PDB file of C-alpha atoms and ligand atoms in Angstrom:
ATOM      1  CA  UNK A   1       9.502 -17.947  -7.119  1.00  0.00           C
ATOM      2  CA  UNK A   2      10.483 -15.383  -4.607  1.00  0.00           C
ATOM      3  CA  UNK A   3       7.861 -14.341  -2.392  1.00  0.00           C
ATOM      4  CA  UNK A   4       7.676 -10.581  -1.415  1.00  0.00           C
ATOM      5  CA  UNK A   5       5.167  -9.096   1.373  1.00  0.00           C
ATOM      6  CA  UNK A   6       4.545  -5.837   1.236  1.00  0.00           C
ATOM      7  CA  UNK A   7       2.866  -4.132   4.308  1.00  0.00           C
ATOM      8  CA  UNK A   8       2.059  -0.660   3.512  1.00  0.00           C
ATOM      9  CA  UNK A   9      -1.316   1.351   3.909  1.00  0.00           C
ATOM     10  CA  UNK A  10      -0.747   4.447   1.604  1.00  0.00           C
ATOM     11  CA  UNK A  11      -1.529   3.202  -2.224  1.00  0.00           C
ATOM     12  CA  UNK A  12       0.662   5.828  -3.253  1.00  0.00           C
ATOM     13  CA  UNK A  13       3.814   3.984  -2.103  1.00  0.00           C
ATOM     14  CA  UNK A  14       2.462   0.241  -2.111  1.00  0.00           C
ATOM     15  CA  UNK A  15       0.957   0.448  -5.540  1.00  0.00           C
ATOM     16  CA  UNK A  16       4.116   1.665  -7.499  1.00  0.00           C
ATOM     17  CA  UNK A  17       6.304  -0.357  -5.306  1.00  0.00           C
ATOM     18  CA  UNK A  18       4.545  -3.277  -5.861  1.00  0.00           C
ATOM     19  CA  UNK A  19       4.821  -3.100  -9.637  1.00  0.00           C
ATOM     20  CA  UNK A  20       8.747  -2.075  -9.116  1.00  0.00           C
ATOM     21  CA  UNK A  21       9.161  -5.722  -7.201  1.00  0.00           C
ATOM     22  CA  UNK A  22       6.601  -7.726 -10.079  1.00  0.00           C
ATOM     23  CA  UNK A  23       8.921  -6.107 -12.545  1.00  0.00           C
ATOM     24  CA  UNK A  24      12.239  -7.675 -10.523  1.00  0.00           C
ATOM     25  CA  UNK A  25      10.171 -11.034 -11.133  1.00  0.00           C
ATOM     26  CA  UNK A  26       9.309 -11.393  -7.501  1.00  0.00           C
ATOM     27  CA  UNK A  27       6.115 -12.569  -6.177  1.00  0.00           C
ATOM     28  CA  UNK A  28       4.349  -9.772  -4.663  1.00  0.00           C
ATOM     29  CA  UNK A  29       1.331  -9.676  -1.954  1.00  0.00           C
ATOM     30  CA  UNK A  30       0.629  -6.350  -0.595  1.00  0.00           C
ATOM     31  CA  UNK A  31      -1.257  -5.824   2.811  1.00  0.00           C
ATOM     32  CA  UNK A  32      -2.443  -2.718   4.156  1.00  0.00           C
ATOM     33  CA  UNK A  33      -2.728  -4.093   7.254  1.00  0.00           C
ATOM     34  CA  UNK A  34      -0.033  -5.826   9.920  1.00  0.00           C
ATOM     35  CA  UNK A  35      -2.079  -8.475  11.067  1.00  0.00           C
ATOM     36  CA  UNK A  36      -2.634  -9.530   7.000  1.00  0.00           C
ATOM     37  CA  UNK A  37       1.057  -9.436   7.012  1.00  0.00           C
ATOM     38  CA  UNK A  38       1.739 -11.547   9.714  1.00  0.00           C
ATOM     39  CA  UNK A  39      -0.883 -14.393   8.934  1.00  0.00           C
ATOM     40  CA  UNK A  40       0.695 -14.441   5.550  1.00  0.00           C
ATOM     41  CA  UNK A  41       4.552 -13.790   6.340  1.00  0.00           C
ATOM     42  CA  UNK A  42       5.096 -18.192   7.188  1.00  0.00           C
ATOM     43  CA  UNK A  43       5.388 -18.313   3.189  1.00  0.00           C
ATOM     44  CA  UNK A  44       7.107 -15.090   2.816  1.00  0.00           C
ATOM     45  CA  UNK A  45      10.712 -14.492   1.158  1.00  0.00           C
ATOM     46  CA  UNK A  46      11.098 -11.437   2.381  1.00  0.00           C
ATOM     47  CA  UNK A  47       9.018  -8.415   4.220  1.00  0.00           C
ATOM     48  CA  UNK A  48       9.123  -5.029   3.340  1.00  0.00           C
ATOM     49  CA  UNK A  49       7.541  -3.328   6.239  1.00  0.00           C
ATOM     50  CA  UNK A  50       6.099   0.258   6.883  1.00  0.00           C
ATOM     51  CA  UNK A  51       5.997   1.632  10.841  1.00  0.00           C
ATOM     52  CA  UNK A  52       2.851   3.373  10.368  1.00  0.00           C
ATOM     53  CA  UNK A  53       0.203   0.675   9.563  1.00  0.00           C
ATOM     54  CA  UNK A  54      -3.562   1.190  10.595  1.00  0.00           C
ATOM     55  CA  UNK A  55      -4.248  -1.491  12.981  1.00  0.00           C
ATOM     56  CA  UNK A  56      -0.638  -2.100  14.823  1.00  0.00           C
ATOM     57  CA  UNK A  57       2.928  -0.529  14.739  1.00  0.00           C
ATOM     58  CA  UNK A  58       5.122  -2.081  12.313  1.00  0.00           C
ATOM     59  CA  UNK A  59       7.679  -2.838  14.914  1.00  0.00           C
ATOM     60  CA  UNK A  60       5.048  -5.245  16.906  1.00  0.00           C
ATOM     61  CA  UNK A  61       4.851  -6.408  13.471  1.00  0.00           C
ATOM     62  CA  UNK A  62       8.261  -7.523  13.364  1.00  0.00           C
ATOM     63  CA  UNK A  63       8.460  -8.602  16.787  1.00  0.00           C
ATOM     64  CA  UNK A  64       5.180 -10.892  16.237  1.00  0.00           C
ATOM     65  CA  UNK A  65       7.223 -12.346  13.148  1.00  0.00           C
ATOM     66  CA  UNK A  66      10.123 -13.120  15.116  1.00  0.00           C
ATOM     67  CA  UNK A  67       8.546 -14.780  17.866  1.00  0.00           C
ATOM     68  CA  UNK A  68       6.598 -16.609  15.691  1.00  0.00           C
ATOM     69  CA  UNK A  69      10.079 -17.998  14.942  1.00  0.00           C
ATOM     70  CA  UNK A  70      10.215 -16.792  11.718  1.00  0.00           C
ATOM     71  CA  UNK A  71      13.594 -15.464  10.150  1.00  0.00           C
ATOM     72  CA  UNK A  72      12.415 -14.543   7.223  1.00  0.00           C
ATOM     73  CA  UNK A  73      14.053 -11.533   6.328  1.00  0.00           C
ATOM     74  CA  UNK A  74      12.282  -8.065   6.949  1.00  0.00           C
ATOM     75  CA  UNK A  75      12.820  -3.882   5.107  1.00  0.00           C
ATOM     76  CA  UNK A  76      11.742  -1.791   7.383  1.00  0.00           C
ATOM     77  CA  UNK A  77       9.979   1.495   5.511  1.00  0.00           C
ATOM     78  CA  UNK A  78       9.694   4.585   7.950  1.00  0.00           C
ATOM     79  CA  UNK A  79       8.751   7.853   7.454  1.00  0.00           C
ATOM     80  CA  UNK A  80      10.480   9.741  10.345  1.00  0.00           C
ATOM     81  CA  UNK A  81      14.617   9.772  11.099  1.00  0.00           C
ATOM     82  CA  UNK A  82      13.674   9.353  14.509  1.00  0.00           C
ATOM     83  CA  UNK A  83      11.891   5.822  13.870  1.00  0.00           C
ATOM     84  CA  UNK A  84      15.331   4.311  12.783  1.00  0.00           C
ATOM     85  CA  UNK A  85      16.657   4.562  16.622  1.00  0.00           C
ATOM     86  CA  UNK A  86      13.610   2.669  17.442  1.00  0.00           C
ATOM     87  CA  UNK A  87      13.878  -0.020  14.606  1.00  0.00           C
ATOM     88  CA  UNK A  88      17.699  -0.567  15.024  1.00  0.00           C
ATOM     89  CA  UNK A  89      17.531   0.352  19.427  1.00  0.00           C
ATOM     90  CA  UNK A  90      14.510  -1.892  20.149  1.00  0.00           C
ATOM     91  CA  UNK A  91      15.705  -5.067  18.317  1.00  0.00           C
ATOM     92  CA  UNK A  92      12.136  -5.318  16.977  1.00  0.00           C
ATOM     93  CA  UNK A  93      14.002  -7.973  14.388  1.00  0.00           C
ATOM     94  CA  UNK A  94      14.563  -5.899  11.511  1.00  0.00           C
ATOM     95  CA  UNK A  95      17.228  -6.620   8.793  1.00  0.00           C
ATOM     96  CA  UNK A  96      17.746  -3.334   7.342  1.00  0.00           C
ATOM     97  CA  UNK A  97      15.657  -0.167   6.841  1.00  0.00           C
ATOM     98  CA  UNK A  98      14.527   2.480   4.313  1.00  0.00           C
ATOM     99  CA  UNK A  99      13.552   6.180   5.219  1.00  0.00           C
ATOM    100  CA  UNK A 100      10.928   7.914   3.259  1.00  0.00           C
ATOM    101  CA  UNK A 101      10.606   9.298   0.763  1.00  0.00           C
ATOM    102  CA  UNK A 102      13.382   6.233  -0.944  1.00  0.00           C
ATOM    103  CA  UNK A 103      14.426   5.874  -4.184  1.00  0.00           C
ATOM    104  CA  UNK A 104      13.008   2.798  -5.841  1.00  0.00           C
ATOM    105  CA  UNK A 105      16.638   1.762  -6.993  1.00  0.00           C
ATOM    106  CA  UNK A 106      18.204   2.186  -3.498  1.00  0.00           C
ATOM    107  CA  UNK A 107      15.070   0.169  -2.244  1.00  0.00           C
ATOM    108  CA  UNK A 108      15.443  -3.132  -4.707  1.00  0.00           C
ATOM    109  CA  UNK A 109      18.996  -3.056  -4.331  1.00  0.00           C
ATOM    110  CA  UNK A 110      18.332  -3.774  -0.371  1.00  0.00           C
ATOM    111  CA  UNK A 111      16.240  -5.910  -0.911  1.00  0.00           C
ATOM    112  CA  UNK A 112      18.121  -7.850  -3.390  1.00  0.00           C
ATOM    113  CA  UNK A 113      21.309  -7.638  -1.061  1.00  0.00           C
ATOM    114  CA  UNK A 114      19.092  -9.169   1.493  1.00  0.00           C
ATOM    115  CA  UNK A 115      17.680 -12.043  -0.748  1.00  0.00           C
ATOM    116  CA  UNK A 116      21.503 -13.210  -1.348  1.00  0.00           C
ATOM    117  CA  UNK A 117      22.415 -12.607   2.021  1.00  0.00           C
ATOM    118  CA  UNK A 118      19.329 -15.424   2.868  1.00  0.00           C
ATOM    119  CA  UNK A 119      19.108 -17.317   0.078  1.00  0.00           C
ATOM    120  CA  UNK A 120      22.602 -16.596  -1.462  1.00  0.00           C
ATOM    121  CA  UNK A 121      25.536 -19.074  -2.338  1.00  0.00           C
ATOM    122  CA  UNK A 122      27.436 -20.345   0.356  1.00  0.00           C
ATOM    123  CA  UNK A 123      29.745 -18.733   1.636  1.00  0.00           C
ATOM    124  CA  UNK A 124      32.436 -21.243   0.900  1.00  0.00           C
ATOM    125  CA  UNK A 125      32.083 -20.742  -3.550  1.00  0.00           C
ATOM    126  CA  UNK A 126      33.182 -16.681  -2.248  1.00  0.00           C
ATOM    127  CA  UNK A 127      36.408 -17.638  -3.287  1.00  0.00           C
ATOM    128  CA  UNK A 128      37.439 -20.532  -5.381  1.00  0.00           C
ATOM    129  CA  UNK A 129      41.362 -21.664  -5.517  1.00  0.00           C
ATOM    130  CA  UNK A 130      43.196 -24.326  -7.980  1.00  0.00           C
ATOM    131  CA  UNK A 131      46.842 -24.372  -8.478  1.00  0.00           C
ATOM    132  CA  UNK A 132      48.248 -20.865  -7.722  1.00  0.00           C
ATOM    133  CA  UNK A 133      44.715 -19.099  -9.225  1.00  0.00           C
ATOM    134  CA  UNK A 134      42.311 -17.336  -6.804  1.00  0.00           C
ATOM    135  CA  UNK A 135      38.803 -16.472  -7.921  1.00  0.00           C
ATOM    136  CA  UNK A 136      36.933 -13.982  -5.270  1.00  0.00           C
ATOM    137  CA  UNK A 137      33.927 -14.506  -7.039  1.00  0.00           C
ATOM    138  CA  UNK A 138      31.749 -11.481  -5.280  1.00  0.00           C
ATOM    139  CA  UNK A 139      34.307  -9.110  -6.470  1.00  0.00           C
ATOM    140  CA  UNK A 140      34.902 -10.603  -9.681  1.00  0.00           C
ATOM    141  CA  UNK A 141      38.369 -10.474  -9.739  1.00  0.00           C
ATOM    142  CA  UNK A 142      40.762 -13.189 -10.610  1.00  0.00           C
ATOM    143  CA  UNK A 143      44.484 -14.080  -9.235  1.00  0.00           C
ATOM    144  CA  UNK A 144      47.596 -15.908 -10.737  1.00  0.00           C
ATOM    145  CA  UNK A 145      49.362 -15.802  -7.751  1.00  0.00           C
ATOM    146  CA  UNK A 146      49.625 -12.205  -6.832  1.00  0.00           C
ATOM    147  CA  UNK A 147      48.681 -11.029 -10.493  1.00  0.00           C
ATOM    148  CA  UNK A 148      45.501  -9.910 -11.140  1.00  0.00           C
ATOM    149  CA  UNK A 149      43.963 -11.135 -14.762  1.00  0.00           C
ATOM    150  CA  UNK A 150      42.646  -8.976 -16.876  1.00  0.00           C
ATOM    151  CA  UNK A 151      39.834 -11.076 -17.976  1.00  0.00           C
ATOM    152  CA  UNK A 152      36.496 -10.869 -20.293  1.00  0.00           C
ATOM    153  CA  UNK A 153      33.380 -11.560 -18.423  1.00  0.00           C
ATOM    154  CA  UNK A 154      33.076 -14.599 -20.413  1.00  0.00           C
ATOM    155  CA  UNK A 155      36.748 -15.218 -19.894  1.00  0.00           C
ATOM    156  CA  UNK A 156      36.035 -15.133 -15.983  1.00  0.00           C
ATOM    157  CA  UNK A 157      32.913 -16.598 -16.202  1.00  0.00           C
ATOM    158  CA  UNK A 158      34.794 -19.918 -17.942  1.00  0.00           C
ATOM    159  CA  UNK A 159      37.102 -19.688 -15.331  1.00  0.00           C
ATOM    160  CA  UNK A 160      35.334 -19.874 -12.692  1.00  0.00           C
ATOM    161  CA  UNK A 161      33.227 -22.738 -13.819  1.00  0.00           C
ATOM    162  CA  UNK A 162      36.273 -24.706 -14.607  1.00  0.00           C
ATOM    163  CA  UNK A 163      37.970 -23.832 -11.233  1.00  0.00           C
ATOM    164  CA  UNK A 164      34.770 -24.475  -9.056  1.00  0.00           C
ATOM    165  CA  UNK A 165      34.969 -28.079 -10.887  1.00  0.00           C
ATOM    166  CA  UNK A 166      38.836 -28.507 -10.443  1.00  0.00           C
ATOM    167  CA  UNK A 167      40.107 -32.078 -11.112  1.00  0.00           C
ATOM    168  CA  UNK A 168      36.808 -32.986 -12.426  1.00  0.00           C
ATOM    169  CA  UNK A 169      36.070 -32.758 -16.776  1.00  0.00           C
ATOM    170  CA  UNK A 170      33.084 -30.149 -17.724  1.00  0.00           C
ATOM    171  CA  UNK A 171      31.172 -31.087 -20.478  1.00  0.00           C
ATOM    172  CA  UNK A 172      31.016 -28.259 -22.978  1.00  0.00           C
ATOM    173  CA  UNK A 173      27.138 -28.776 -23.000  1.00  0.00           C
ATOM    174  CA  UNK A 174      27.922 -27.385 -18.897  1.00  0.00           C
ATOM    175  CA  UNK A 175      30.306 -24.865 -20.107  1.00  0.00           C
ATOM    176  CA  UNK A 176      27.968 -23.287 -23.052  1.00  0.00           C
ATOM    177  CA  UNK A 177      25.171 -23.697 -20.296  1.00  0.00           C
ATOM    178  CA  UNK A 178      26.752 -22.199 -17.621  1.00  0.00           C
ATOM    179  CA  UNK A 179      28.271 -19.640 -19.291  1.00  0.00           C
ATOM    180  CA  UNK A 180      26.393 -18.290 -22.261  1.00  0.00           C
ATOM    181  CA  UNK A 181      22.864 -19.680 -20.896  1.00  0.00           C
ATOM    182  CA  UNK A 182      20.627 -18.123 -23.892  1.00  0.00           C
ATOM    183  CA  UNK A 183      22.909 -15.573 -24.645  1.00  0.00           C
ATOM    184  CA  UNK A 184      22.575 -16.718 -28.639  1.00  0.00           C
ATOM    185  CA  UNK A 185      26.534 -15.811 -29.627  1.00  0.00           C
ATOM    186  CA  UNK A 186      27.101 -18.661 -27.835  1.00  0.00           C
ATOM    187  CA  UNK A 187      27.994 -21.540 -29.766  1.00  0.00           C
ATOM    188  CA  UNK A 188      30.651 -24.312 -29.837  1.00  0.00           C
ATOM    189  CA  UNK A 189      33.392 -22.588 -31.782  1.00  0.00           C
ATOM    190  CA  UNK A 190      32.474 -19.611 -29.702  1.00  0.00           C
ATOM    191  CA  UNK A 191      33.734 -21.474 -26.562  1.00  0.00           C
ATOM    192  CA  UNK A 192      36.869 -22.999 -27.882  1.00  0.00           C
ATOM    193  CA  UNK A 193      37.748 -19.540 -29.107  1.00  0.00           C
ATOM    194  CA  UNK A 194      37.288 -18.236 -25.511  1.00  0.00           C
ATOM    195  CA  UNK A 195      39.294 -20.995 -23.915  1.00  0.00           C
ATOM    196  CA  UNK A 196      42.073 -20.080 -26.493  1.00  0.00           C
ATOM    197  CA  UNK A 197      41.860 -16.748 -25.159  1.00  0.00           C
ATOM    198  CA  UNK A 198      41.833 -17.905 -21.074  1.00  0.00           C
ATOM    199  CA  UNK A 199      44.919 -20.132 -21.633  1.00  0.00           C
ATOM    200  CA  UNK A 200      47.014 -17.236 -23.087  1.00  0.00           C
ATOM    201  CA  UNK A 201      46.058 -15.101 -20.169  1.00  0.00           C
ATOM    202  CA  UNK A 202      47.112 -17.594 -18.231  1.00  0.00           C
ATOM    203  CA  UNK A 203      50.420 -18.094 -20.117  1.00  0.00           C
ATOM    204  CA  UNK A 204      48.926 -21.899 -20.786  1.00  0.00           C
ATOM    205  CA  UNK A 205      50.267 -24.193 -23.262  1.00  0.00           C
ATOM    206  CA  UNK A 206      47.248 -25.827 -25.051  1.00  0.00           C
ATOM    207  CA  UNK A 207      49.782 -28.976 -26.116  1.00  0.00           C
ATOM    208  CA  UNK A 208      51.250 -29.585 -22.571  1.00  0.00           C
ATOM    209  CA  UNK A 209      48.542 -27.815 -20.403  1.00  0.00           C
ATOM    210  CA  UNK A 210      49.458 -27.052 -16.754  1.00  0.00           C
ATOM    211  CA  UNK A 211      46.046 -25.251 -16.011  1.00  0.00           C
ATOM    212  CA  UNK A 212      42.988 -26.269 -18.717  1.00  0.00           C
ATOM    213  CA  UNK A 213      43.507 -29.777 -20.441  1.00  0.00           C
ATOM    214  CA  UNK A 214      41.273 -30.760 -23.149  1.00  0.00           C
ATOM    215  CA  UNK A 215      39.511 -34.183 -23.258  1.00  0.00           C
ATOM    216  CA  UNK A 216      38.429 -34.784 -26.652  1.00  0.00           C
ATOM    217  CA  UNK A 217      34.667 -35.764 -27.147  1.00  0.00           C
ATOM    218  CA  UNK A 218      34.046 -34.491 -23.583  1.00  0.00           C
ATOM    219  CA  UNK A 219      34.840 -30.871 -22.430  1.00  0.00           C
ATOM    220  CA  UNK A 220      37.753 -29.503 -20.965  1.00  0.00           C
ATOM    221  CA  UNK A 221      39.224 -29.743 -17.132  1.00  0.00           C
ATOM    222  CA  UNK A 222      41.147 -27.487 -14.643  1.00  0.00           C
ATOM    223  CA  UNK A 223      43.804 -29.483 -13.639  1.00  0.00           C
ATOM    224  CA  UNK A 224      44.543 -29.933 -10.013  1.00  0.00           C
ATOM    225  CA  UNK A 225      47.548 -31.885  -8.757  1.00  0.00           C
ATOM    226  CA  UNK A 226      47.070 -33.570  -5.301  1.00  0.00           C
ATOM    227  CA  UNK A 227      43.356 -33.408  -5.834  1.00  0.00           C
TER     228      UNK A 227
HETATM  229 CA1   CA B 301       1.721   4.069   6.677  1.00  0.00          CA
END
């Protein structure tokens, strides 16, 4: 579980924002206090931080964490324009900041772009090639050359399974998994119908295959001369 510390003084931002996070599913610890913070941040997933704390400035907060040696990654909250010279100038170690008053959606979506940015996929699954198809999976886009196809999100989502897996068969027990999870309009004839669709789009030939081949009683695989 993703562990969230939140180090903010006035209830009437850490109480609501605390429920926001529980509600993303993270695991959150609030402290209204830095040094509470720091003592707990070793465990920490992430930091959301406010400047104004009663016992210490939030940026000798940050600068404790990081000399600590911790990278975890830290949200600064501050109340005053002026503060963000001072977080971003000093180097105090912060990732990325807030001003108050936020929005709570602006706020999650920082901290979830910082969560993928730490804990993310690696950078080399940001694009996935096979053949003459391109998948740039953080844009969601997919390539036949230099065609873009107009693809389902189930239709992409196949694809990009059976691309990432090139050469290699996936089991339609991975495919369903993978791509329709617990969605329950999943089911077996679902998937064959969607790879049906996929190899029209890509102009495939289900009898001589150049992309997707079938392999009867196991799954299906993107083929990938030379690999
Ligand atoms: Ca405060």
């Amino acid at each position: 579980m993703t562990r969230v510390i939140l180090a903010e003084d006035d209830p009437a931002i850490a109480e609501p924002l605390a429920r926001a996070l529980g509600r993303e599913g993270y695991d959150v610890q609030v402290h209204d206090h830095g040094q509470g913070a720091i003592d707990a941040a070793g465990q920490a997933d992430l930091v959301v931080l406010d400047l104004g704390l009663p016992d210490m400035d939030g940026l000798d907060v940050a600068r404790a964490l990081r000399n600590q040696g911790l990278t975890v990654p830290i949200l600064v909250l501050t109340a005053r324009a002026d503060e963000v010279d001072l977080v971003v100038g000093l180097d105090a170690g912060a990732d990325d900041y807030v001003t108050k008053p936020f929005r709570l959606a602006e706020l999650l979506a920082r901290v979830r772009a910082l969560l993928r940015r730490t804990h993310g996929e690696p950078a080399d699954e940001d694009e996935l090639h096979a053949q003459n198809i391109r998948i740039d999976v953080a844009a969601h886009r997919a390539f036949q050359d230099d065609r873009e196809l107009h693809l389902t999100a189930k239709e992409f989502e196949l694809l990009r399974v059976l691309v990432a897996a090139a050469g290699t068969v996936v089991s339609r027990d991975s495919l369903m998994r993978e791509v329709w999870g617990a969605d329950p309009n999943g089911s077996t004839k679902t998937l064959d119908m969607h790879v049906s669709w996929l190899r029209r789009k890509l102009g495939d030939d289900a009898n001589a295959p150049r992309y997707i081949s079938t392999v009867r009683g196991m799954g299906f695989r993107f083929e990938s001369p030379g690999s």
